[in-house]
mmCIF file of C-alpha atoms in Angstrom:
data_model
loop_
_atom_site.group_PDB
_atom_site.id
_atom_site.type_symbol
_atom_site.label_atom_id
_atom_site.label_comp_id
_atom_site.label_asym_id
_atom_site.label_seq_id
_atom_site.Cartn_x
_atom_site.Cartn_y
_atom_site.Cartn_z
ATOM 1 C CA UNK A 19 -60.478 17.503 79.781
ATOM 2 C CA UNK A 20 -58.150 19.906 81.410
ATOM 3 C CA UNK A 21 -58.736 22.225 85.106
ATOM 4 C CA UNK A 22 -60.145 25.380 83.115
ATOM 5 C CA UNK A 23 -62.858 23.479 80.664
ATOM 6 C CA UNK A 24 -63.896 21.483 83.704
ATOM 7 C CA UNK A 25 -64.224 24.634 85.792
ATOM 8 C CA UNK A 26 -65.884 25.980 82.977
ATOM 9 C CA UNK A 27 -68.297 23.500 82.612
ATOM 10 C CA UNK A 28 -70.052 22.936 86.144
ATOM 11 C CA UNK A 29 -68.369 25.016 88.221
ATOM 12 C CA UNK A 30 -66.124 22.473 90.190
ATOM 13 C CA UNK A 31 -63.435 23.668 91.877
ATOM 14 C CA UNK A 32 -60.153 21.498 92.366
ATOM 15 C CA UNK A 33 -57.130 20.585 91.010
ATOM 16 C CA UNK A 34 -57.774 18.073 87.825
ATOM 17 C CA UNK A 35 -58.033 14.471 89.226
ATOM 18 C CA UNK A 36 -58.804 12.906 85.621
ATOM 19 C CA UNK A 37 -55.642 13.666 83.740
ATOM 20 C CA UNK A 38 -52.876 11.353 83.192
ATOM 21 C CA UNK A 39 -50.185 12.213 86.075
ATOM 22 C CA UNK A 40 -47.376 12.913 84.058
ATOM 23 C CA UNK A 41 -43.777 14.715 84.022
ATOM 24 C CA UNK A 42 -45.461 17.543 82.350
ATOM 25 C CA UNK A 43 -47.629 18.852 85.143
ATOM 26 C CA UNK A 44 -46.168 19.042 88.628
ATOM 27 C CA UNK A 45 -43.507 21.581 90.163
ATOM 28 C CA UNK A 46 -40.141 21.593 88.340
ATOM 29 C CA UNK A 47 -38.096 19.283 90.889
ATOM 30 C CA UNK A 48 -40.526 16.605 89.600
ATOM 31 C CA UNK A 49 -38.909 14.975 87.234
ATOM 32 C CA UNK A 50 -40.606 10.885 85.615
ATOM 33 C CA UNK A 51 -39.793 9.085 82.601
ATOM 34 C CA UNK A 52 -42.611 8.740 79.657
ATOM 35 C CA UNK A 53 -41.909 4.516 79.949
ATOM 36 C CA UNK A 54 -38.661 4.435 77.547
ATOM 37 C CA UNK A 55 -36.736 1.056 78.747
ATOM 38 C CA UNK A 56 -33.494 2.127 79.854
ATOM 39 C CA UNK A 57 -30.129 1.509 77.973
ATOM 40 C CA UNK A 58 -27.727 0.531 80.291
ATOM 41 C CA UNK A 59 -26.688 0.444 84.236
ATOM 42 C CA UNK A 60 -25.294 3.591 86.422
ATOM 43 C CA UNK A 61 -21.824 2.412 87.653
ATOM 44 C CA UNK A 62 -20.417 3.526 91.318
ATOM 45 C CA UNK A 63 -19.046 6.592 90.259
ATOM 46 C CA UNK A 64 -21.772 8.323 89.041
ATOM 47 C CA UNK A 65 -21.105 7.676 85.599
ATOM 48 C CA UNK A 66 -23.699 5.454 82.706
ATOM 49 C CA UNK A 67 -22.554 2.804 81.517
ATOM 50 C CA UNK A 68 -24.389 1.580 78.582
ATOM 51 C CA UNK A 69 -24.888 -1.848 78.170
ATOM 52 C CA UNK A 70 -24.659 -2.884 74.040
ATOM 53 C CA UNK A 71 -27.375 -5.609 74.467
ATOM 54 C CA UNK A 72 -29.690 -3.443 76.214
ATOM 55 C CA UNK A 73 -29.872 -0.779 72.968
ATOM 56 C CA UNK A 74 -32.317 -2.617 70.403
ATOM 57 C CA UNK A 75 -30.603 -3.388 67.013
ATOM 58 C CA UNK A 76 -33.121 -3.330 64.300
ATOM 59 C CA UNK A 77 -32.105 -6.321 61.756
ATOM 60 C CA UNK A 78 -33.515 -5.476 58.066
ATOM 61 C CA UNK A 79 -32.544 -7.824 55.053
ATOM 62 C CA UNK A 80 -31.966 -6.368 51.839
ATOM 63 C CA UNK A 81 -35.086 -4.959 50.277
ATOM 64 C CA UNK A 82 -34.026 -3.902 47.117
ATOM 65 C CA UNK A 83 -36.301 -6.008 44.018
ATOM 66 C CA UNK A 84 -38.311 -6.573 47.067
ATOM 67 C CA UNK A 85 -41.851 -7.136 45.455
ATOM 68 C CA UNK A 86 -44.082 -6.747 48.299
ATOM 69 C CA UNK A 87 -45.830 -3.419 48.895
ATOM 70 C CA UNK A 88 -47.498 -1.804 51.301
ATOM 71 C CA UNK A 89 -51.358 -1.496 49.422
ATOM 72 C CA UNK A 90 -52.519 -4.305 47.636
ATOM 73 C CA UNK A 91 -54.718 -4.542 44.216
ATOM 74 C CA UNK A 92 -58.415 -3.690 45.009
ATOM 75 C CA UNK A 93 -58.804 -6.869 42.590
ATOM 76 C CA UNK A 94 -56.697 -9.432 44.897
ATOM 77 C CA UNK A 95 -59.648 -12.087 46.517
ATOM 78 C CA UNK A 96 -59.584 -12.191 50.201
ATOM 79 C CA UNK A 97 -57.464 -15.093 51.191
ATOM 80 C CA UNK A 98 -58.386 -18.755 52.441
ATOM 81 C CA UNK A 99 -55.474 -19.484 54.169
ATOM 82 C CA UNK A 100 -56.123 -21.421 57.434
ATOM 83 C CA UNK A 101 -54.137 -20.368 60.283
ATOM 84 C CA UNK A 102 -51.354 -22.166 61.044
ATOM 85 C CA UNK A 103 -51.319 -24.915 63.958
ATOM 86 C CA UNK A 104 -48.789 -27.398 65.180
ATOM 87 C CA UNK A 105 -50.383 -30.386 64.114
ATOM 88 C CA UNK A 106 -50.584 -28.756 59.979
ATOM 89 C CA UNK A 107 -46.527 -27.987 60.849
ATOM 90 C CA UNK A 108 -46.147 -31.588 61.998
ATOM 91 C CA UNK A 109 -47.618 -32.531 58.407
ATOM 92 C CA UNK A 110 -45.753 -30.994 56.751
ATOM 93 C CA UNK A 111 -42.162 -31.500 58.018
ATOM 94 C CA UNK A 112 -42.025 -34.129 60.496
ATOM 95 C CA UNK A 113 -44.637 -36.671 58.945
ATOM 96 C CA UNK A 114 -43.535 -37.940 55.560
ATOM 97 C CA UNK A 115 -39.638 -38.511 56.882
ATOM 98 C CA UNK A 116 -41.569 -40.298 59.452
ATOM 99 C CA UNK A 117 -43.714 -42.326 57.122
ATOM 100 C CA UNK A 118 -40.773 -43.268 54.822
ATOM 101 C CA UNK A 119 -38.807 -44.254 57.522
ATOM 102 C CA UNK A 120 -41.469 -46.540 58.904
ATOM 103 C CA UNK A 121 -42.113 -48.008 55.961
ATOM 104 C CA UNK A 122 -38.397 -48.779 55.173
ATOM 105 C CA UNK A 123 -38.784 -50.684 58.301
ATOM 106 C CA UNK A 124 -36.041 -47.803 59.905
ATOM 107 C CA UNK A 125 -37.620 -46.180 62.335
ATOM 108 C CA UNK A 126 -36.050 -45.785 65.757
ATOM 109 C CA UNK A 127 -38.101 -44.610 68.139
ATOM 110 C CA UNK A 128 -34.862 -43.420 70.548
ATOM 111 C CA UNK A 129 -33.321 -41.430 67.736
ATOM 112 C CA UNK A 130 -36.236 -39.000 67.452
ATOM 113 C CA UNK A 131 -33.585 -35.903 66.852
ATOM 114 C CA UNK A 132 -33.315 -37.015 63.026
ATOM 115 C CA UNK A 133 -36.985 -35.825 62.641
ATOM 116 C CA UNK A 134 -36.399 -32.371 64.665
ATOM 117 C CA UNK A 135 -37.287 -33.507 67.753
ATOM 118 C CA UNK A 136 -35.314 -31.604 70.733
ATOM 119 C CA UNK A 137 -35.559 -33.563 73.797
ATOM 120 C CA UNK A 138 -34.834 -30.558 75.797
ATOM 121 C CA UNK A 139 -34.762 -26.891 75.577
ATOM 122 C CA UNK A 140 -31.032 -26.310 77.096
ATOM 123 C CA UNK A 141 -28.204 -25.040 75.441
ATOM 124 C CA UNK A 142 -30.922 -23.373 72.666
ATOM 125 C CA UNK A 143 -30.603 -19.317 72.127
ATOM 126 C CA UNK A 144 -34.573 -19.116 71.356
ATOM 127 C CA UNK A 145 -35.922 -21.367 73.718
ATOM 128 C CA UNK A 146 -39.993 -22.261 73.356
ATOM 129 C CA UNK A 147 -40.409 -23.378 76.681
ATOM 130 C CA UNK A 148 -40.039 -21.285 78.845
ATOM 131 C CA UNK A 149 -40.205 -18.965 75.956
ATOM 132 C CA UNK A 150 -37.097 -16.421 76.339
ATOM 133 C CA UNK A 151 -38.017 -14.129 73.539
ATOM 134 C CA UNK A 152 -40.555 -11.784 73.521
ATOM 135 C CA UNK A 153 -42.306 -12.472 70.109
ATOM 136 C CA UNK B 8 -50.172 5.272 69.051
ATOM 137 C CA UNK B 9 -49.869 4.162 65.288
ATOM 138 C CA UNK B 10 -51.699 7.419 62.920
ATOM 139 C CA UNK B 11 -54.519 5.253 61.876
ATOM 140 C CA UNK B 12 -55.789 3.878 65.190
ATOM 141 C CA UNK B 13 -55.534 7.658 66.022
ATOM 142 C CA UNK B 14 -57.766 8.748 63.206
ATOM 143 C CA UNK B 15 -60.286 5.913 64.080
ATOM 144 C CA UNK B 16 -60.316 7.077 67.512
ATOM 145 C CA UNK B 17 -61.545 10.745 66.693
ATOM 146 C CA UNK B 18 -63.761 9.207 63.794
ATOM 147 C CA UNK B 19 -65.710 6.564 66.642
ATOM 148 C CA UNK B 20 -68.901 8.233 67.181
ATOM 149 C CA UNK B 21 -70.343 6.847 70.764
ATOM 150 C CA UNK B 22 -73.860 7.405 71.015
ATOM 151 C CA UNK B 23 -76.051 7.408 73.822
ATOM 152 C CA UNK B 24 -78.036 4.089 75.112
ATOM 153 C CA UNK B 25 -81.605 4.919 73.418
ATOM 154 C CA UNK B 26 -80.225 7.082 70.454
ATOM 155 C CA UNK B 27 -82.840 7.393 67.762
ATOM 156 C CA UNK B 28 -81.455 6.291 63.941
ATOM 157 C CA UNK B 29 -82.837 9.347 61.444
ATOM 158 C CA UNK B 30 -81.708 9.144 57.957
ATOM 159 C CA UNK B 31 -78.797 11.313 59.070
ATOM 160 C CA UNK B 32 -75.750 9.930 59.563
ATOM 161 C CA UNK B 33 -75.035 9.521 63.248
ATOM 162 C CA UNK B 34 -71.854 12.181 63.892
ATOM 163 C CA UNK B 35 -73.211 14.336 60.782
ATOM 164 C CA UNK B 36 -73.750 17.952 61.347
ATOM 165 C CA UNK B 37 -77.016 17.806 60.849
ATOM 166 C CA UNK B 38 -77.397 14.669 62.922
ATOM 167 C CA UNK B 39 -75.589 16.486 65.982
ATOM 168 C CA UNK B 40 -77.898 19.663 64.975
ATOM 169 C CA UNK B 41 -80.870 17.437 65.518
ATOM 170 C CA UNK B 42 -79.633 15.515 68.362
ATOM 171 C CA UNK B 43 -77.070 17.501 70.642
ATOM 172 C CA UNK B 44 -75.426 15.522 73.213
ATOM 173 C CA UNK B 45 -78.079 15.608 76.301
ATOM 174 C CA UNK B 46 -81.177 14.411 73.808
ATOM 175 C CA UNK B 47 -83.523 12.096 75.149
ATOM 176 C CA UNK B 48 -85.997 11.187 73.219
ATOM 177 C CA UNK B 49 -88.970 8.385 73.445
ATOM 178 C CA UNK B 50 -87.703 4.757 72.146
ATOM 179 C CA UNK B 51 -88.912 3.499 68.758
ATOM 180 C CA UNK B 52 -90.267 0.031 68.880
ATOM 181 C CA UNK B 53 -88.127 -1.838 65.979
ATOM 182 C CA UNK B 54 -88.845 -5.404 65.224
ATOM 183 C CA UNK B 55 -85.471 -7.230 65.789
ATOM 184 C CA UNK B 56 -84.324 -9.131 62.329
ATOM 185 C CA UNK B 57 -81.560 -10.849 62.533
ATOM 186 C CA UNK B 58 -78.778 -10.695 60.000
ATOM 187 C CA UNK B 59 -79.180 -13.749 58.761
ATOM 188 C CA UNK B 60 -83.059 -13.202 57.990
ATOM 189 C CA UNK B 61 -83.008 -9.452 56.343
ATOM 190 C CA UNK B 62 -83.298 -9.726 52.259
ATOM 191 C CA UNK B 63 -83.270 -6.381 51.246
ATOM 192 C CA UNK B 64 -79.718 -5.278 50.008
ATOM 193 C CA UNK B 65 -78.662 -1.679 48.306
ATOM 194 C CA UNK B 66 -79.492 -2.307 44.220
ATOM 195 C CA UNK B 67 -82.526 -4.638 44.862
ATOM 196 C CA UNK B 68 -85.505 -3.858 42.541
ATOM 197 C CA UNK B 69 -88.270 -3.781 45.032
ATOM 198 C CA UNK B 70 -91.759 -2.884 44.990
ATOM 199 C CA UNK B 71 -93.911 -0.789 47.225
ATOM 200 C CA UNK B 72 -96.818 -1.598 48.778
ATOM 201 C CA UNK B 73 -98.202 1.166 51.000
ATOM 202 C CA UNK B 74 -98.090 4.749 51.000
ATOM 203 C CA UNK B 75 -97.969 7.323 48.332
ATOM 204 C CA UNK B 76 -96.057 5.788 45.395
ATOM 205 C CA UNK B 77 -98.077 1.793 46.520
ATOM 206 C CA UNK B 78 -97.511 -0.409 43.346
ATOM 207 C CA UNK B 79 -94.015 1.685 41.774
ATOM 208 C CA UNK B 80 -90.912 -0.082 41.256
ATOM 209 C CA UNK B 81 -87.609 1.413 42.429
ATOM 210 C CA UNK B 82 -84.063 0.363 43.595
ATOM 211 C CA UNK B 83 -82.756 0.641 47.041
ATOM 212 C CA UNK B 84 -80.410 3.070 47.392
ATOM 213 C CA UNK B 85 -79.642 2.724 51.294
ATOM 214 C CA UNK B 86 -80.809 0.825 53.956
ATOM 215 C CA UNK B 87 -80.769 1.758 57.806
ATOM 216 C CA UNK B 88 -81.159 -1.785 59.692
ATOM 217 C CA UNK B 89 -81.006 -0.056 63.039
ATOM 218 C CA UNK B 90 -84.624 1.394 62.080
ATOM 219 C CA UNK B 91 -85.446 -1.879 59.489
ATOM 220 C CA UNK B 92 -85.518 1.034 57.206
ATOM 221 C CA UNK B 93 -84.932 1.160 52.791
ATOM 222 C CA UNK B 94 -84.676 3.930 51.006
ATOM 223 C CA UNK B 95 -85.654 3.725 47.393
ATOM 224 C CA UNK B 96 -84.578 6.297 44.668
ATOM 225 C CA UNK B 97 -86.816 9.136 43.890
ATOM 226 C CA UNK B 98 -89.959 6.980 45.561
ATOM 227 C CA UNK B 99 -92.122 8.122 48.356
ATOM 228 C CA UNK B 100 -90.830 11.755 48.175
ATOM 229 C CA UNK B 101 -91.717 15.191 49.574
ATOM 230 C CA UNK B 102 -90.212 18.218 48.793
ATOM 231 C CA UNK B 103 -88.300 20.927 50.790
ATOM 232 C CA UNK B 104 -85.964 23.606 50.020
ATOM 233 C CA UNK B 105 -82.111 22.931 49.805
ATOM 234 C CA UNK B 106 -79.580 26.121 49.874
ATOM 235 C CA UNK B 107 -82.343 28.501 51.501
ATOM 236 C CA UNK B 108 -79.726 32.062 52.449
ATOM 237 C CA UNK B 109 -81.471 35.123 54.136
ATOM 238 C CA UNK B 110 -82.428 36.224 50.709
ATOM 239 C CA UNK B 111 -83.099 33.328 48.614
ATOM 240 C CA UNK B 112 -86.095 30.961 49.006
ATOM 241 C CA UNK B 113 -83.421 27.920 48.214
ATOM 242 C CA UNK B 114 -83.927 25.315 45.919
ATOM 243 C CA UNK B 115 -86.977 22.879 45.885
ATOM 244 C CA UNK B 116 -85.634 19.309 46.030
ATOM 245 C CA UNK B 117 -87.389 16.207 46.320
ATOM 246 C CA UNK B 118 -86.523 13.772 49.234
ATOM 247 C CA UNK B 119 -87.098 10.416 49.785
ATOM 248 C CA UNK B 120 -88.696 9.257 53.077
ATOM 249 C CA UNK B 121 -87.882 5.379 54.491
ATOM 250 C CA UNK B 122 -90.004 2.751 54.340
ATOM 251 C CA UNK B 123 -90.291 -0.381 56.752
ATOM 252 C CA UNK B 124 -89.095 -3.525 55.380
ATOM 253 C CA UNK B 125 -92.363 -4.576 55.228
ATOM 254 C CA UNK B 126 -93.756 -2.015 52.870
ATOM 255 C CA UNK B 127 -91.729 -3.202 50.270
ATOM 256 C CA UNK B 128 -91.208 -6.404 48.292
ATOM 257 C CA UNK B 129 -88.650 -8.096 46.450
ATOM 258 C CA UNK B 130 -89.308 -7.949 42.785
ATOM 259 C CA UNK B 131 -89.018 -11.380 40.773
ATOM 260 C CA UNK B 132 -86.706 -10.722 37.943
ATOM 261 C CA UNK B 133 -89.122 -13.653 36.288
ATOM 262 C CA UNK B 134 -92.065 -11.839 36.040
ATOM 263 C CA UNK B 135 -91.184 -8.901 37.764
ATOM 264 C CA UNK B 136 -94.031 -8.689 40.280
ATOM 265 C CA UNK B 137 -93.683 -8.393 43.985
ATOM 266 C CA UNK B 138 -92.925 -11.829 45.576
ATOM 267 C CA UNK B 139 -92.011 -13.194 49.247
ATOM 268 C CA UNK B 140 -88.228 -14.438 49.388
ATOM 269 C CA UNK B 141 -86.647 -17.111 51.126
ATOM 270 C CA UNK B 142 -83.655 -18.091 52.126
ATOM 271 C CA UNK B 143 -82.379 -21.630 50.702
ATOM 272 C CA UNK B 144 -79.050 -22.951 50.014
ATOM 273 C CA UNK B 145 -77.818 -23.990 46.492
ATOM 274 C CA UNK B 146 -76.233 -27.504 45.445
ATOM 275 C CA UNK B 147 -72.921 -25.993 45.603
ATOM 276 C CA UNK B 148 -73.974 -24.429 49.410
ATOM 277 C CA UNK B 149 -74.261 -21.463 48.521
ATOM 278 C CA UNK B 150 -76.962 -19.543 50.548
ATOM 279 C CA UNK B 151 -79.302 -17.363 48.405
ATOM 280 C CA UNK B 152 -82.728 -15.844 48.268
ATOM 281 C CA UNK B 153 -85.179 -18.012 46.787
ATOM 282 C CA UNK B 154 -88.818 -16.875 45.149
ATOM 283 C CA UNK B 155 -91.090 -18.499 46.579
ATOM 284 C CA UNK B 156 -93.521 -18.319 43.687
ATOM 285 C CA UNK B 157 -91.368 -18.925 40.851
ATOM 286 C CA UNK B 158 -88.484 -20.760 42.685
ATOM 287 C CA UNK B 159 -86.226 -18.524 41.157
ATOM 288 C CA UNK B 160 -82.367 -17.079 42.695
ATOM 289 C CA UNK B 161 -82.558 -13.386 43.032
ATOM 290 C CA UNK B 162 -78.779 -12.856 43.033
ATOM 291 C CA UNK B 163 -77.424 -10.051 45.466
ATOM 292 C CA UNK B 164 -77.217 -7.203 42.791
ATOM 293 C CA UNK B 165 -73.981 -4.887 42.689
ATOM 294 C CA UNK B 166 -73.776 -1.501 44.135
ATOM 295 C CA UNK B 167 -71.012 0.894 43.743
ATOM 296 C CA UNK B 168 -68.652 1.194 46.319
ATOM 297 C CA UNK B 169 -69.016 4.587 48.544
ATOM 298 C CA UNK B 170 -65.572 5.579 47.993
ATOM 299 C CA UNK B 171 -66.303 5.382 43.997
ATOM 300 C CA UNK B 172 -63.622 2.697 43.186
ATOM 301 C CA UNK B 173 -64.350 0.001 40.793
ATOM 302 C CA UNK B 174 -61.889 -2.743 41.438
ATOM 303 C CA UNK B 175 -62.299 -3.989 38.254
ATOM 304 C CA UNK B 176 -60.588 -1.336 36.409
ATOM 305 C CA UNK B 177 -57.790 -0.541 39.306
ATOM 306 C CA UNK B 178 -54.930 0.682 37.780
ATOM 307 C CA UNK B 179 -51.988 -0.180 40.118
ATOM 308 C CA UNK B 180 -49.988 2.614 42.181
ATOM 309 C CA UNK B 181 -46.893 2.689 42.800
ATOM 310 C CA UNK B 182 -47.429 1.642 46.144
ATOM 311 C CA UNK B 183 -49.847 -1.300 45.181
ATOM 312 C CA UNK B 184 -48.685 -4.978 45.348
ATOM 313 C CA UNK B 185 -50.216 -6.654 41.942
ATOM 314 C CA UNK B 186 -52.605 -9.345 42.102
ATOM 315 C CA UNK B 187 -49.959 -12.302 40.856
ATOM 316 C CA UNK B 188 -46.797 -10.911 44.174
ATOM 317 C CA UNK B 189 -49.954 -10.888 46.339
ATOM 318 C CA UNK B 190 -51.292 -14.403 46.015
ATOM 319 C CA UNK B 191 -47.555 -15.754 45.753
ATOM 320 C CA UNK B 192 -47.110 -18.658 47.913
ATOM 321 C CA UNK B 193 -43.563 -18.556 49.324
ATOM 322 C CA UNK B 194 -43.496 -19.784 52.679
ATOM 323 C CA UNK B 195 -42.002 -22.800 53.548
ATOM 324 C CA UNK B 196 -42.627 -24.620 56.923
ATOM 325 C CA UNK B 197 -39.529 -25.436 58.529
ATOM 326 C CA UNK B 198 -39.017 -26.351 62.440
ATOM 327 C CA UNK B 199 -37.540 -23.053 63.135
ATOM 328 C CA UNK B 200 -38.699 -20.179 64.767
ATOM 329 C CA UNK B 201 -38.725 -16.384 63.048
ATOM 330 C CA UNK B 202 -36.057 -15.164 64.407
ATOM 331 C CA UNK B 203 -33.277 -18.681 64.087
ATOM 332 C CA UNK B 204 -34.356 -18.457 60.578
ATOM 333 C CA UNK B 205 -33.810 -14.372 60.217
ATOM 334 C CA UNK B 206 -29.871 -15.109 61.921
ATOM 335 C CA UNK B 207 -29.535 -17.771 59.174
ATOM 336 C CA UNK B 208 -30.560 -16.168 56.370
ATOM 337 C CA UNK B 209 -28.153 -12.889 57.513
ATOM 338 C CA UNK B 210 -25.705 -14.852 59.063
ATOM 339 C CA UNK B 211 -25.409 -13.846 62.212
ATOM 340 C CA UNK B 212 -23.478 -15.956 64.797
ATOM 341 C CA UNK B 213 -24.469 -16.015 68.089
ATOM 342 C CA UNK B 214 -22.489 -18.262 70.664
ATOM 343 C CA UNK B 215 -23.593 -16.613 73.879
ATOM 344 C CA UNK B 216 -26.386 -18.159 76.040
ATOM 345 C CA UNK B 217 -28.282 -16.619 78.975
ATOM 346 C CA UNK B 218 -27.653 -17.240 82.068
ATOM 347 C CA UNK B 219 -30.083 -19.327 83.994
ATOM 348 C CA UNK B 220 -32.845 -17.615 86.099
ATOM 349 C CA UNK B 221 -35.137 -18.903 88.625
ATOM 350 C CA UNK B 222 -38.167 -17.469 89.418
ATOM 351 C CA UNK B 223 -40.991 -18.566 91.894
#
């Protein structure tokens, strides 16, 4: 709803207050970014330098005899998977080592780190807590 | 904004508070001929039915029991449960002119009006009169209508889809994922997240570490 069909419409006069304030109205010395995160850092003498781990690297494994597709068969049921929680995760991977272990009569409850257990988050790349990547 | 959120966007009809359901579709032409934006018209009462209660489906045999065409079979073709409305196929018609141009008269059509939901009856497929329905659940838990007369399952009766596709003979595209890659089960849960596994499966080394940050 722009300044002329608003004008046109109940004769208000005005500049338009509704519009998105963007780098495309304005006078020419007005200059804004559209929200693009920036690339690098501007060094002392003027000059960009760009910063290699601020430009996102898209990662894509080989897809060739990749099955998957973008449409599926109109004939595929709807699925019945439950979502997945941390207790069904637990289950599946932690548990039966567990079990064995404890049946064996070798469980250790100080060496938890055989079953995946990580006593702290330090020293990790992806850590979950605080959660340092943006997935 | 991704195309299809776009296109859903300029579809999304938003109609005002006490809009009045016709047999138009609201966002039609002929719906926004009959209603232009500024209409205000009187509110219909319309006796709320929940979705779990309503037992009239498209492709029912039903029968009617009031008006001009009281004790005909016929199948519902669509039903409008903003209005508790069924339209049945060639049933309860009048007749108006289709294609009318300054010259010619048009064609004379016949045109089903609605009925209520409580004009009608379900048919029992037993005996095929009109019977009240129920809703029960089966052994298995499955929840059906139920005659109450005969005690017989009226199953929910198949009606072709709008866009005219019949999965059952789907031919797949070149695009389509067949039924068999779909319902492939290859995840396995490890104690990884996404993206450690993605950097081990394309071997990717990464010593670095961020540097600690406080924050308050």
């Amino acid at each position: 709803m722009g300044l002329l069909s608003g004008a046109a419409r109940g004769l208000v006069r005005g500049a338009d207050r509704m519009s998105r304030w963007t780098s495309k109205r304005g006078p020419r010395t007005f200059c804004k970014g559209r929200g693009a995160k920036g690339t690098g850092v501007h060094g002392r003498d003027g000059k960009f330098v760009q910063v290699r781990e601020m430009v996102p690297e898209l990662v894509v494994p080989e897809l060739a005899g990749f099955r998957l597709k973008p449409y599926v068969n109109y004939r595929a049921p709807a699925g019945a998977d439950a979502p997945l929680t941390a207790e069904q995760l637990f289950r599946d991977v932690a548990a039966p080592a567990i079990e064995r272990d404890f049946r064996d009569g070798t469980f250790d409850p100080e060496r938890l780190d055989k079953y995946g257990f990580e006593p702290t988050q330090e020293g990790k790349l992806f850590q979950l807590y605080p959660k340092n990547f943006p997935r | 904004m991704r195309l299809s959120a776009l296109l859903a966007l300029a579809s999304k009809v938003t109609l005002p508070p006490n809009y009045r359901y016709g047999m138009s579709r609201p966002g039609s032409l002929s719906d926004k001929r009959k209603n232009p934006p500024g209409t205000r018209r009187r509110r219909v009462a319309v006796e709320p039915i929940s979705d779990e209660d309503w037992h009239l489906f498209c492709g029912d045999r039903v029968e009617v029991l009031e008006g001009k065409d009281a004790g005909k079979q016929g199948k519902v073709v669509q039903v409008i449960r903003q209005r508790n409305w069924v339209v049945l196929e060639g049933l309860n018609t009048h007749y108006r002119y289709i294609g009318k141009t300054k010259d010619y008269r048009g064609t004379m059509i016949p045109s089903e009006a609605p009925l209520l939901h409580h004009q009608v009856k379900l048919v029992d497929p037993v005996d095929r009169k009109p019977t009240e329905v129920e809703w029960r659940f089966t052994e298995a838990g499955e929840r059906v209508r139920v005659s109450t007369r005969s005690g017989r399952i009226i199953p929910k009766p198949e009606f072709p889809r709008a866009d005219g596709i019949v999965p059952e003979t789907w031919t797949d595209g070149p695009k389509d994922t067949s039924v068999e890659d779909a319902l492939e089960r290859t995840y396995v849960p490890r104690l990884k997240t996404l993206e450690e596994e993605v950097m081990e499966a394309m071997g990717i080394q990464e010593t670095r570490r961020h540097k600690k940050v406080y924050w308050y």
